[in-house]
Coordinates of C-alpha atoms and ligand atoms in Angstrom, one line a residue:
X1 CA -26.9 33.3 -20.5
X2 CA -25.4 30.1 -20.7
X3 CA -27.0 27.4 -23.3
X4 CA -26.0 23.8 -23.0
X5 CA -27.0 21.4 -25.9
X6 CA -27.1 18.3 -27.2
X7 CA -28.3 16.4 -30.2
X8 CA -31.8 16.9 -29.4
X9 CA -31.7 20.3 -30.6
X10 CA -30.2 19.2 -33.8
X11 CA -32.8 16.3 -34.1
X12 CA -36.0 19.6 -35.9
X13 CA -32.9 19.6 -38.7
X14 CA -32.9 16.1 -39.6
X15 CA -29.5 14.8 -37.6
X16 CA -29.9 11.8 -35.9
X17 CA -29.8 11.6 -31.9
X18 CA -27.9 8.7 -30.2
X19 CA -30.0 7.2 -27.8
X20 CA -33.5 7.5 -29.3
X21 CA -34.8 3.5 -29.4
X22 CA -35.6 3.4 -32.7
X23 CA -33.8 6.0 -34.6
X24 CA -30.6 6.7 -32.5
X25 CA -27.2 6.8 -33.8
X26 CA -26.4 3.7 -31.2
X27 CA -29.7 1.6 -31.8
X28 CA -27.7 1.1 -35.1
X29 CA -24.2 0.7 -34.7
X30 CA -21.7 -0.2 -31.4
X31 CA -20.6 2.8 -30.1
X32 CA -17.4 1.6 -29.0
X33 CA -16.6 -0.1 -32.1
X34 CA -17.4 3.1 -34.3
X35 CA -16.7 6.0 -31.7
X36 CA -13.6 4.8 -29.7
X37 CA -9.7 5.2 -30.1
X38 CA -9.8 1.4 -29.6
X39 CA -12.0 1.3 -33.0
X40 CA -10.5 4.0 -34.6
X41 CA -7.1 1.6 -33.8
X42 CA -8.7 -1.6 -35.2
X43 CA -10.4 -0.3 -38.2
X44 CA -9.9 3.3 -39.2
X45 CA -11.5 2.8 -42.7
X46 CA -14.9 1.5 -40.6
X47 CA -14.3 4.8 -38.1
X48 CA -13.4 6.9 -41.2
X49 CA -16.9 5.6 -43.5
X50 CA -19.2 6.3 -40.8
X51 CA -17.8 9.9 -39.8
X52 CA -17.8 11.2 -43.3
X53 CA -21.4 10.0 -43.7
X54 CA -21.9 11.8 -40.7
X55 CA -20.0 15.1 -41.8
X56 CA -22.2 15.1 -45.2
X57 CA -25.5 14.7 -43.5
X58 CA -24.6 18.0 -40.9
X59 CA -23.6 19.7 -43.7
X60 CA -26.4 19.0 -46.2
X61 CA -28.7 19.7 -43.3
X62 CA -29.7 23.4 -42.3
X63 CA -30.3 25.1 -38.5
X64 CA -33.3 25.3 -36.9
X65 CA -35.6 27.9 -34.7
X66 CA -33.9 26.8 -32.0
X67 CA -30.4 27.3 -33.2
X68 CA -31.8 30.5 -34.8
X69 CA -33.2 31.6 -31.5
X70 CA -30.4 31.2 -29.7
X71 CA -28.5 33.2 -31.7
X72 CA -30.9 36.2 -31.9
X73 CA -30.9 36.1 -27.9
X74 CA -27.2 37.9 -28.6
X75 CA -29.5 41.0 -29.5
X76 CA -30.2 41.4 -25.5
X77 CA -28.1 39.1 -23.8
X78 CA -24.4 37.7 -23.4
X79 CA -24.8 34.6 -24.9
X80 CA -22.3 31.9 -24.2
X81 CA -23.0 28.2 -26.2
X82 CA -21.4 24.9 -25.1
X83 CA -22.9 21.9 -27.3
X84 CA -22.1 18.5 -27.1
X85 CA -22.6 18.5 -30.9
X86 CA -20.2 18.0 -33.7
X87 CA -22.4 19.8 -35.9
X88 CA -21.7 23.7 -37.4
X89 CA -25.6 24.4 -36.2
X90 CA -25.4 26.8 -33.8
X91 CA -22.6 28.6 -36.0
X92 CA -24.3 28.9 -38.8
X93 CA -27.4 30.2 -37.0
X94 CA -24.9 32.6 -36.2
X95 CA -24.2 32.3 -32.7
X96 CA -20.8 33.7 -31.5
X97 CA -19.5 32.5 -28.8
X98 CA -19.6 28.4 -29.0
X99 CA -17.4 25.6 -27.1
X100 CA -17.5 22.1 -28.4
X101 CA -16.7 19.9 -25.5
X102 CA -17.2 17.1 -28.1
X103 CA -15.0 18.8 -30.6
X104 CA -16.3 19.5 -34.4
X105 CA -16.7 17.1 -37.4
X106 CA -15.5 20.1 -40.0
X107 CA -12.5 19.9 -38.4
X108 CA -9.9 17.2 -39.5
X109 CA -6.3 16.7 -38.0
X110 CA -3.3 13.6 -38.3
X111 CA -3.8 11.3 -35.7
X112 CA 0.3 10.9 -35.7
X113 CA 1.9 14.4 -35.8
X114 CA -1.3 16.4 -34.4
X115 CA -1.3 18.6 -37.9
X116 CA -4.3 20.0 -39.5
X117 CA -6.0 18.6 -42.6
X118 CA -6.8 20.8 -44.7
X119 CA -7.7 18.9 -47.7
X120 CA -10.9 17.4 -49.5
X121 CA -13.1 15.3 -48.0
X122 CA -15.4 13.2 -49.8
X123 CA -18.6 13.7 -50.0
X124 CA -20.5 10.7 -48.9
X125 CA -24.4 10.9 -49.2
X126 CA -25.0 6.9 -48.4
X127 CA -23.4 5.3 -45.5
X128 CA -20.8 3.1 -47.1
X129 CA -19.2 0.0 -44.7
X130 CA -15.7 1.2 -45.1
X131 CA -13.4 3.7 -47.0
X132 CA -9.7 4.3 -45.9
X133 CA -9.0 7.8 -44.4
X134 CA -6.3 9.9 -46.3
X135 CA -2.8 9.8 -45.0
X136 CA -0.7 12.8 -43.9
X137 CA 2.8 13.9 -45.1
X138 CA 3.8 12.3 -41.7
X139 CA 2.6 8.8 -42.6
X140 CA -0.8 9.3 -40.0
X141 CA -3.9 8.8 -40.4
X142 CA -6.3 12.1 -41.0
X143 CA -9.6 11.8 -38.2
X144 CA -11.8 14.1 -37.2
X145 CA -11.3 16.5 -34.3
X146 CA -14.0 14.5 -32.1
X147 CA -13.5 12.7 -29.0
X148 CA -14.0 9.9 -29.1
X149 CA -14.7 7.5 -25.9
X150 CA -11.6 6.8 -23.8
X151 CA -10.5 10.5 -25.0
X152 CA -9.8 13.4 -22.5
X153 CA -12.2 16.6 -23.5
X154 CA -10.3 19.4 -25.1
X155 CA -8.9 21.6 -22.5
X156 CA -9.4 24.8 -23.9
X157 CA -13.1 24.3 -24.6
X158 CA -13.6 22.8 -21.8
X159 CA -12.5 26.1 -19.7
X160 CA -14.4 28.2 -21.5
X161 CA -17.5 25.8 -20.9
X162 CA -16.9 25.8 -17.2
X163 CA -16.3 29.5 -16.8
X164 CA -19.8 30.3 -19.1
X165 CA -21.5 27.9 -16.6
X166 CA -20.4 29.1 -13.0
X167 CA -20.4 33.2 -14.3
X168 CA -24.3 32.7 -16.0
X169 CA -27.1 34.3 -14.7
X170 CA -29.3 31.1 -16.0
X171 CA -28.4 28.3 -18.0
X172 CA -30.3 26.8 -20.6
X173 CA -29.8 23.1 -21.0
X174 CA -31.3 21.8 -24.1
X175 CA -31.6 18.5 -26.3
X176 CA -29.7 16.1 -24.1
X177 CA -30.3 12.9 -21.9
X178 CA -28.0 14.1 -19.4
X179 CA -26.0 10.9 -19.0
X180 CA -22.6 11.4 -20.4
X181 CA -20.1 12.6 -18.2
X182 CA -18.2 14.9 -17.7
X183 CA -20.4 17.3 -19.6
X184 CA -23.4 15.9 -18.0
X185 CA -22.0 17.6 -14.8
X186 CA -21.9 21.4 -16.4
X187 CA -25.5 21.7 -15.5
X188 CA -25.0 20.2 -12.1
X189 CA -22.3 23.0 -11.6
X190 CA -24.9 25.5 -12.1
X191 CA -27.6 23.7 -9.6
X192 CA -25.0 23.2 -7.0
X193 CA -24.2 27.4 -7.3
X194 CA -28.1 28.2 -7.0
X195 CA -28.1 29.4 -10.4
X196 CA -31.4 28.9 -12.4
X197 CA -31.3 25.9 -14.8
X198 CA -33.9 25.8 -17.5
X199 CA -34.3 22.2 -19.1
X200 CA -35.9 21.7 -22.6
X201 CA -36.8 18.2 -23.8
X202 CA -39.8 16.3 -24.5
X203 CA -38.6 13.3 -22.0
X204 CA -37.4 13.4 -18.4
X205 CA -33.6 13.3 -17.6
X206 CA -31.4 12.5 -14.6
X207 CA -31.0 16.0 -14.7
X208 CA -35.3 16.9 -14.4
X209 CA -35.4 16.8 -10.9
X210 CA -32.9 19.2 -10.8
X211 CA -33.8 21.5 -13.2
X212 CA -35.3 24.7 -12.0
X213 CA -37.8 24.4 -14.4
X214 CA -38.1 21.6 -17.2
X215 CA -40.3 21.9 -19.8
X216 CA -41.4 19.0 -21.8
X217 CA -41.1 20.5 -25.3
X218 CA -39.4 20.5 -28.1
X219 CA -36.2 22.4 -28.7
X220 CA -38.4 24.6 -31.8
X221 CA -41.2 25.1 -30.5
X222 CA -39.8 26.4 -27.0
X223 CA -36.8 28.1 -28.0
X224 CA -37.9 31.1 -29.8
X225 CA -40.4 32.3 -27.1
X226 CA -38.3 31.2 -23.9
X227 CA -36.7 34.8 -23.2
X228 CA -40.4 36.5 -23.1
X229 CA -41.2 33.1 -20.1
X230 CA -37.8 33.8 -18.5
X231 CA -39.6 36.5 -15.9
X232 CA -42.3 33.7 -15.1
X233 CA -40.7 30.5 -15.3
X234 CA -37.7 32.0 -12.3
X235 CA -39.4 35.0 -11.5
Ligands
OAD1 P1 -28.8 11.8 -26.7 O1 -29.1 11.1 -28.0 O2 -28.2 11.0 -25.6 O3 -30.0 12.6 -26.2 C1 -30.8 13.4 -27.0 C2 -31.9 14.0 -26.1 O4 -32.6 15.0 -26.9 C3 -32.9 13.1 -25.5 O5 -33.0 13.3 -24.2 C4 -34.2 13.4 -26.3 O6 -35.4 13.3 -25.5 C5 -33.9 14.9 -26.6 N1 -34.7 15.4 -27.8 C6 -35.1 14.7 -28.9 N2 -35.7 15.5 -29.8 C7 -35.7 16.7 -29.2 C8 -36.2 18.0 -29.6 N3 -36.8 18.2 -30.8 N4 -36.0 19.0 -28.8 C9 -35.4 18.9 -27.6 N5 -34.9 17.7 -27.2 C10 -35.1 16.6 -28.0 O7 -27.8 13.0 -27.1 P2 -26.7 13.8 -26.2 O8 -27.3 14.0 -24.9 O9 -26.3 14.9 -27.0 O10 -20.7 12.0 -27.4 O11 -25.6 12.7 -26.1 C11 -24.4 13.0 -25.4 C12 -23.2 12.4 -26.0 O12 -23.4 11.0 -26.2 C13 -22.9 12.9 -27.4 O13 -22.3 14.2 -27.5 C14 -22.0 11.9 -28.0 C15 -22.7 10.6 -27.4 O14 -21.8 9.6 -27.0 C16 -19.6 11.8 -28.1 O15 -19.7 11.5 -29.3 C17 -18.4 12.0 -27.4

């Protein structure tokens, strides 16, 4: 089994999606000036203030039933998880086998020499306008390991992500609006191979009409009793 997720499934825990109207990440700041290497160029202390707000918030938050679900569906299936998200969610639910495609906000490295950060980062409960990220040995900057628009993928996960998603048996995309690309095309790998896809999200996607089967619920409440369904919902 292959689960694809996004910050929908997150959303039962208390993080923020992006595109919700009212409370998405982007209905309150510019994406490009908060989440790009241009912005990261322009301002890094503006980049830097709104990431570690971000990192405390993931970390002060706790999984869900559906992280927890997908994580006990390891007792009786090969479970492969590629998330969008930043967040430690589906780790700490205790899943095994997960490929950021968006890389991870608990890891940190210098944007100059490449190096791992290792250090302290500052916990940050409020959302503060600016705070200037700690400098490496090298003279760089320390980021997070997220990519950031105008950034390639990471290869590695990005492999593993593909190969879960053309050698599943069924694919369970959950928690996303389908629209960024290229991850947004992992599912369509899976329709275009005749593989059964499985969406979960209270609103319709690009990807609905797709979907084997789409259910309109939510990520917690469908989760924990969709391997019992599996037999009816693609027989
Ligand atoms: P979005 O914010 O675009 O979409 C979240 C989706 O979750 C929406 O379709 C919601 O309907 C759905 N949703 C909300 N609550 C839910 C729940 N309780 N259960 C199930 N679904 C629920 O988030 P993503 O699709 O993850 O990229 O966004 C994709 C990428 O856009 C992110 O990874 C990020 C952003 O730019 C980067 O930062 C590189």
């Amino acid at each position: 089994m292959t689960v694809f997720s996004g910050a929908g499934i997150s959303a039962e825990s208390g993080v923020p999606t992006f595109r919700d109207v009212e409370t998405g990440l982007w209905a309150e700041v510019d994406p490009y000036e908060i989440s790009s290497a241009d912005g990261w160029r322009s301002h890094p202390d503006r980049v830097w203030a709104w990431y570690l707000w971000r990192h405390h918030m993931m970390g002060a938050v706790a999984p869900n039933n559906a992280h927890r679900a997908v994580a006990a569906w390891e007792d009786y299936a090969d479970v492969h998880v590629v998330t969008q998200n930043v967040d430690n969610l589906h780790e700490r639910a205790g899943s095994n086998q997960v490929y950021h495609v968006h890389g991870s906000l608990f890891e940190f490295h210098c944007d100059r020499c490449g190096a791992a950060y290792l250090g302290e980062v500052p916990a940050m409960p409020e959302p503060v306008e600016s705070v200037d990220p700690p400098r490496c040995a090298c003279g760089g900057l320390i980021r997070p390991n997220v990519v950031w628009f105008g950034e390639a993928l990471p290869d590695r996960a990005w492999q593993q992500s593909v190969d879960a998603v053309i050698n599943a048996d069924v694919v369970v995309v959950v928690g996303t609006s389908s629209v960024v690309y290229p991850a947004a095309g992992l599912p369509e790998l899976a329709v275009a191979s005749g593989t059964p896809v499985i969406e979960v999200n209270p609103e319709p996607t690009p990807l609905t009409s797709t979907a084997t089967v789409s259910l309109r619920e939510k990520a917690g409440a469908a989760l924990p009793g969709l391997l019992q369904r599996l037999p009816a919902l693609i027989g």
